[in-house]
């Protein structure tokens, strides 16, 4: 079965790792200037759940403790509030174990010990912790948050325990729900912190999506995974398509030049004569350099 995209509707570009933004777009397609909070934002483009929405005119708060990645957000997301901190159960300081692989750094000591045994920890960095309640009070304030995304490599319980979800009310919460570097579910350790105010509405093998109880979000939109009817391409596929288009245009331009040259030769035209002023150089004649 072939599905043709409408001519006036280019496909959505999905930047997210597991097409999470496609699911979110179904729910928030009619929200023009929404607001998000991204904890463990990592990168403003690659594997980003929020980039699609930023390009649509949304804004939000990005939490990214690694200095190099935080600098990427400062450059790419001037409309957002970018914070070089971590979220934790209590305010204070904690060691972040930074790995060579983007997106796997952790505050979890047990996980860090395993990474150290495998030689994956590149360096350690002391970072500031801020409870989620304080983040809301200082930065979110009275804004309506459309979705909160959490991807923190084993530190989910600490973050959720720092929140009073009677006061913190994002319409949807999206949480990575497998143990790092595995497919083993991890939600059993923290889901109880959500169930009073949120209901599980979708899971994609990597994440679990929770909708605020009583919210008007159309949860039947979650009934199917991202598919051909969503009319989207992944970011990597998009880059490949653009590269191929560029090469095709370049080849077509070269072919056009060759056709012009061939037509000129067929009409018996002589190539343009060299200007007299450059003939000596073309003939390899050297002239002495005069003194000033």
Short mmCIF file of C-alpha atoms in Angstrom, two decimals:
data_model
loop_
_atom_site.label_atom_id
_atom_site.label_comp_id
_atom_site.label_asym_id
_atom_site.label_seq_id
_atom_site.Cartn_x
_atom_site.Cartn_y
_atom_site.Cartn_z
CA UNK A 1 0.00 0.00 0.00
CA UNK A 2 1.39 3.39 -0.99
CA UNK A 3 0.53 6.53 0.94
CA UNK A 4 1.07 9.81 -0.91
CA UNK A 5 1.75 12.91 1.18
CA UNK A 6 -0.33 15.99 0.35
CA UNK A 7 1.55 18.26 -2.00
CA UNK A 8 1.19 21.30 0.27
CA UNK A 9 2.16 19.47 3.46
CA UNK A 10 5.86 18.57 3.66
CA UNK A 11 6.66 15.71 6.02
CA UNK A 12 7.43 16.42 9.63
CA UNK A 13 11.08 15.94 10.58
CA UNK A 14 11.41 13.81 13.71
CA UNK A 15 14.54 14.66 15.69
CA UNK A 16 13.80 12.38 18.65
CA UNK A 17 15.59 9.10 19.29
CA UNK A 18 12.47 6.94 19.28
CA UNK A 19 10.05 9.24 17.41
CA UNK A 20 8.63 10.55 20.68
CA UNK A 21 8.03 13.93 19.02
CA UNK A 22 5.73 12.26 16.47
CA UNK A 23 3.45 11.02 19.25
CA UNK A 24 3.57 14.43 20.94
CA UNK A 25 2.78 16.19 17.66
CA UNK A 26 -0.44 14.20 17.38
CA UNK A 27 -1.52 15.58 20.75
CA UNK A 28 -0.26 19.15 20.42
CA UNK A 29 -0.63 19.82 16.69
CA UNK A 30 -3.05 22.66 17.34
CA UNK A 31 -0.96 24.32 20.09
CA UNK A 32 0.92 27.19 18.42
CA UNK A 33 3.04 28.53 21.30
CA UNK A 34 3.38 25.72 23.79
CA UNK A 35 5.84 25.28 26.64
CA UNK A 36 8.04 22.31 27.60
CA UNK A 37 10.48 21.37 30.35
CA UNK A 38 13.27 19.01 29.27
CA UNK A 39 15.33 17.42 32.07
CA UNK A 40 18.36 15.68 30.63
CA UNK A 41 18.09 17.66 27.39
CA UNK A 42 21.53 16.51 26.11
CA UNK A 43 21.59 18.20 22.66
CA UNK A 44 19.39 20.84 20.99
CA UNK A 45 19.07 18.87 17.74
CA UNK A 46 20.36 15.30 17.81
CA UNK A 47 17.89 12.91 19.49
CA UNK A 48 15.98 15.93 20.78
CA UNK A 49 12.33 15.55 21.80
CA UNK A 50 11.85 19.34 21.77
CA UNK A 51 13.57 20.55 18.57
CA UNK A 52 10.51 20.02 16.38
CA UNK A 53 8.41 22.09 18.76
CA UNK A 54 11.04 24.82 19.07
CA UNK A 55 11.02 25.19 15.28
CA UNK A 56 7.23 25.48 15.46
CA UNK A 57 7.53 28.49 17.76
CA UNK A 58 7.37 26.84 21.17
CA UNK A 59 9.78 27.61 24.00
CA UNK A 60 10.73 26.02 27.28
CA UNK A 61 13.35 25.13 29.85
CA UNK A 62 16.29 22.85 29.10
CA UNK A 63 18.25 21.25 31.93
CA UNK A 64 21.72 20.13 30.81
CA UNK A 65 24.65 19.90 33.27
CA UNK A 66 27.49 19.10 30.86
CA UNK A 67 29.23 22.40 29.96
CA UNK A 68 29.89 21.54 26.31
CA UNK A 69 26.31 20.44 25.66
CA UNK A 70 24.92 23.36 27.64
CA UNK A 71 26.90 25.69 25.34
CA UNK A 72 25.19 24.07 22.35
CA UNK A 73 21.80 25.02 23.83
CA UNK A 74 22.93 28.57 24.48
CA UNK A 75 23.86 28.88 20.78
CA UNK A 76 20.90 27.04 19.26
CA UNK A 77 18.03 27.93 21.63
CA UNK A 78 18.09 31.66 22.41
CA UNK A 79 14.32 31.67 22.99
CA UNK A 80 14.60 28.97 25.70
CA UNK A 81 15.75 29.17 29.30
CA UNK A 82 18.85 26.95 29.47
CA UNK A 83 20.12 25.88 32.89
CA UNK A 84 23.51 24.30 33.56
CA UNK A 85 22.32 22.29 36.58
CA UNK A 86 20.79 18.95 37.58
CA UNK A 87 17.46 18.23 39.27
CA UNK A 88 17.54 16.21 42.49
CA UNK A 89 15.70 15.36 45.67
CA UNK A 90 17.38 18.14 47.67
CA UNK A 91 19.38 21.25 46.84
CA UNK A 92 23.14 20.82 47.01
CA UNK A 93 26.06 19.42 45.03
CA UNK A 94 26.61 16.01 43.48
CA UNK A 95 29.14 14.26 41.23
CA UNK A 96 28.18 13.82 37.59
CA UNK A 97 30.06 10.99 35.88
CA UNK A 98 30.62 12.05 32.28
CA UNK A 99 30.98 9.26 29.74
CA UNK A 100 32.47 9.22 26.27
CA UNK A 101 29.09 8.40 24.73
CA UNK A 102 26.67 11.31 24.45
CA UNK A 103 23.51 10.77 26.46
CA UNK A 104 24.83 8.22 28.97
CA UNK A 105 26.40 10.40 31.68
CA UNK A 106 24.89 9.76 35.09
CA UNK A 107 24.50 10.87 38.69
CA UNK A 108 23.81 7.30 39.80
CA UNK A 109 26.83 5.99 41.74
CA UNK A 110 26.00 2.33 41.15
CA UNK A 111 25.74 2.81 37.42
CA UNK A 112 28.89 4.95 37.43
CA UNK A 113 30.85 2.15 39.14
CA UNK A 114 29.91 -0.19 36.32
CA UNK A 115 30.94 2.38 33.73
CA UNK A 116 34.26 2.93 35.50
CA UNK A 117 35.02 -0.78 35.43
CA UNK A 118 34.50 -0.69 31.66
CA UNK A 119 36.64 2.43 31.26
CA UNK A 120 33.72 4.50 30.00
CA UNK A 121 33.93 7.40 32.48
CA UNK A 122 35.98 10.23 31.01
CA UNK A 123 35.80 12.64 33.92
CA UNK A 124 33.86 13.64 37.03
CA UNK A 125 32.17 16.99 37.50
CA UNK A 126 30.59 18.56 40.59
CA UNK A 127 27.17 19.96 39.66
CA UNK A 128 24.46 21.94 41.43
CA UNK A 129 21.19 20.20 42.29
CA UNK A 130 17.81 21.91 42.37
CA UNK A 131 14.57 20.17 43.43
CA UNK A 132 11.79 20.12 40.85
CA UNK A 133 9.55 22.13 43.18
CA UNK A 134 12.15 24.92 43.25
CA UNK A 135 12.60 24.81 39.48
CA UNK A 136 8.85 25.32 39.05
CA UNK A 137 8.68 28.12 41.58
CA UNK A 138 11.70 30.02 40.19
CA UNK A 139 11.42 29.46 36.43
CA UNK A 140 8.06 28.00 35.42
CA UNK A 141 5.92 30.06 37.78
CA UNK A 142 2.37 30.36 36.40
CA UNK A 143 3.03 29.08 32.88
CA UNK A 144 1.07 26.13 31.58
CA UNK A 145 3.53 23.32 30.79
CA UNK A 146 2.37 21.12 27.93
CA UNK A 147 4.89 18.37 28.53
CA UNK A 148 7.70 17.48 30.91
CA UNK A 149 10.35 15.10 29.55
CA UNK A 150 12.77 13.24 31.86
CA UNK A 151 15.80 11.26 30.63
CA UNK A 152 18.38 11.03 33.40
CA UNK A 153 20.06 7.62 33.23
CA UNK A 154 18.95 6.02 36.49
CA UNK A 155 18.14 9.19 38.48
CA UNK A 156 14.39 9.28 37.76
CA UNK A 157 13.21 8.47 41.28
CA UNK A 158 15.31 11.27 42.80
CA UNK A 159 13.73 13.81 40.46
CA UNK A 160 10.15 12.66 40.89
CA UNK A 161 10.58 12.54 44.67
CA UNK A 162 11.46 16.25 44.60
CA UNK A 163 8.08 17.22 43.13
CA UNK A 164 4.67 17.93 44.57
CA UNK A 165 2.46 16.97 41.65
CA UNK A 166 -0.46 18.59 43.34
CA UNK A 167 1.25 21.88 42.45
CA UNK A 168 3.39 20.82 39.48
CA UNK A 169 0.88 20.13 36.72
CA UNK A 170 2.35 19.46 33.25
CA UNK A 171 -0.33 18.10 30.95
CA UNK A 172 1.87 15.16 29.99
CA UNK A 173 4.99 13.58 31.46
CA UNK A 174 7.33 11.53 29.29
CA UNK A 175 9.96 9.45 31.11
CA UNK A 176 12.62 7.06 29.85
CA UNK A 177 11.61 3.85 31.61
CA UNK A 178 14.32 1.26 30.97
CA UNK A 179 17.56 0.68 32.83
CA UNK A 180 20.51 2.37 31.07
CA UNK A 181 22.02 0.36 28.25
CA UNK A 182 19.33 -2.34 28.50
CA UNK A 183 15.69 -3.14 27.82
CA UNK A 184 14.93 -3.97 31.47
CA UNK A 185 11.98 -1.88 32.74
CA UNK A 186 12.79 0.59 35.51
CA UNK A 187 9.42 2.23 36.17
CA UNK A 188 8.67 0.00 39.15
CA UNK A 189 11.05 2.11 41.25
CA UNK A 190 9.29 5.43 40.67
CA UNK A 191 5.86 5.09 39.04
CA UNK A 192 4.12 5.13 42.42
CA UNK A 193 5.15 8.78 42.74
CA UNK A 194 2.94 9.67 39.77
CA UNK A 195 -0.20 7.56 39.96
CA UNK A 196 -2.19 9.89 42.21
CA UNK A 197 -2.23 12.60 39.55
CA UNK A 198 -1.26 10.86 36.28
CA UNK A 199 -2.43 7.90 34.22
CA UNK A 200 -0.26 5.79 31.94
CA UNK A 201 -1.48 6.29 28.38
CA UNK A 202 1.28 4.97 26.12
CA UNK A 203 4.61 3.12 26.14
CA UNK A 204 6.97 2.78 23.22
CA UNK A 205 9.53 0.27 24.48
CA UNK A 206 11.84 3.02 25.72
CA UNK A 207 9.55 5.59 27.38
CA UNK A 208 6.30 5.75 29.29
CA UNK A 209 3.82 8.58 28.66
CA UNK A 210 1.56 9.81 31.47
CA UNK A 211 -1.39 12.18 31.04
CA UNK A 212 -2.65 14.42 33.81
CA UNK A 213 -5.91 13.07 35.22
CA UNK A 214 -8.81 15.22 34.11
CA UNK A 215 -6.87 16.83 31.25
CA UNK A 216 -8.55 17.19 27.87
CA UNK A 217 -5.71 15.57 25.90
CA UNK A 218 -7.13 13.12 23.38
CA UNK A 219 -5.56 9.90 24.68
CA UNK A 220 -6.97 7.75 21.82
CA UNK A 221 -4.23 9.40 19.74
CA UNK A 222 -1.84 7.07 21.59
CA UNK A 223 -3.45 3.89 20.29
CA UNK A 224 -0.88 3.31 17.51
CA UNK A 225 2.89 3.76 17.28
CA UNK A 226 4.40 6.26 14.80
CA UNK A 227 3.51 5.05 11.31
CA UNK A 228 3.16 6.03 7.67
CA UNK A 229 -0.01 8.04 8.35
CA UNK A 230 1.98 10.44 10.54
CA UNK A 231 3.82 11.63 7.40
CA UNK A 232 7.28 12.12 8.88
CA UNK A 233 10.93 11.39 8.20
CA UNK A 234 13.69 10.92 10.74
CA UNK A 235 16.33 13.62 10.99
CA UNK A 236 19.10 11.34 9.72
CA UNK A 237 16.96 10.35 6.74
CA UNK A 238 16.23 14.03 6.13
CA UNK A 239 19.97 14.80 6.05
CA UNK A 240 20.53 11.97 3.57
CA UNK A 241 17.71 13.25 1.34
CA UNK A 242 19.12 16.79 1.42
CA UNK A 243 22.64 15.56 0.63
CA UNK A 244 21.31 13.53 -2.29
CA UNK A 245 19.33 16.53 -3.55
CA UNK A 246 22.43 18.72 -3.40
CA UNK A 247 24.50 16.16 -5.34
CA UNK A 248 21.74 15.78 -7.93
CA UNK A 249 21.50 19.55 -8.45
CA UNK A 250 25.27 19.79 -8.77
CA UNK A 251 25.34 16.98 -11.35
CA UNK A 252 22.49 18.59 -13.31
CA UNK A 253 24.33 21.92 -13.37
CA UNK A 254 27.49 20.22 -14.67
CA UNK A 255 25.46 18.44 -17.35
CA UNK A 256 23.94 21.75 -18.44
CA UNK A 257 27.41 23.26 -18.83
CA UNK A 258 28.55 20.25 -20.91
CA UNK A 259 25.49 20.58 -23.17
CA UNK A 260 26.31 24.24 -23.81
CA UNK A 261 29.93 23.37 -24.65
CA UNK A 262 28.85 20.56 -26.96
CA UNK A 263 26.35 22.81 -28.74
CA UNK A 264 29.02 25.49 -29.20
CA UNK A 265 31.45 23.02 -30.77
CA UNK A 266 28.72 21.65 -33.05
CA UNK A 267 28.04 25.16 -34.42
CA UNK A 268 31.72 25.60 -35.33
CA UNK A 269 32.39 28.34 -32.87
CA UNK A 270 35.96 28.92 -31.87
CA UNK A 271 36.76 29.13 -28.21
CA UNK A 272 37.27 32.74 -27.07
CA UNK A 273 40.76 34.11 -27.73
CA UNK A 274 42.99 34.87 -24.85
CA UNK A 275 43.56 38.48 -24.03
CA UNK A 276 46.95 39.75 -25.17
CA UNK A 277 47.78 40.78 -21.64
CA UNK A 278 47.69 37.17 -20.42
CA UNK A 279 49.22 35.47 -23.45
CA UNK A 280 52.82 35.66 -22.11
CA UNK A 281 51.77 33.91 -18.93
CA UNK A 282 49.79 31.29 -20.80
CA UNK A 283 52.84 30.60 -22.98
CA UNK A 284 55.07 30.18 -19.96
CA UNK A 285 57.14 33.32 -20.63
CA UNK A 286 58.75 34.76 -17.53
CA UNK A 287 59.29 38.50 -17.19
CA UNK A 288 61.96 40.00 -14.98
CA UNK A 289 60.72 41.74 -11.89
CA UNK A 290 61.74 45.38 -11.97
CA UNK A 291 62.99 47.15 -8.89
CA UNK A 292 60.63 49.61 -7.26
#
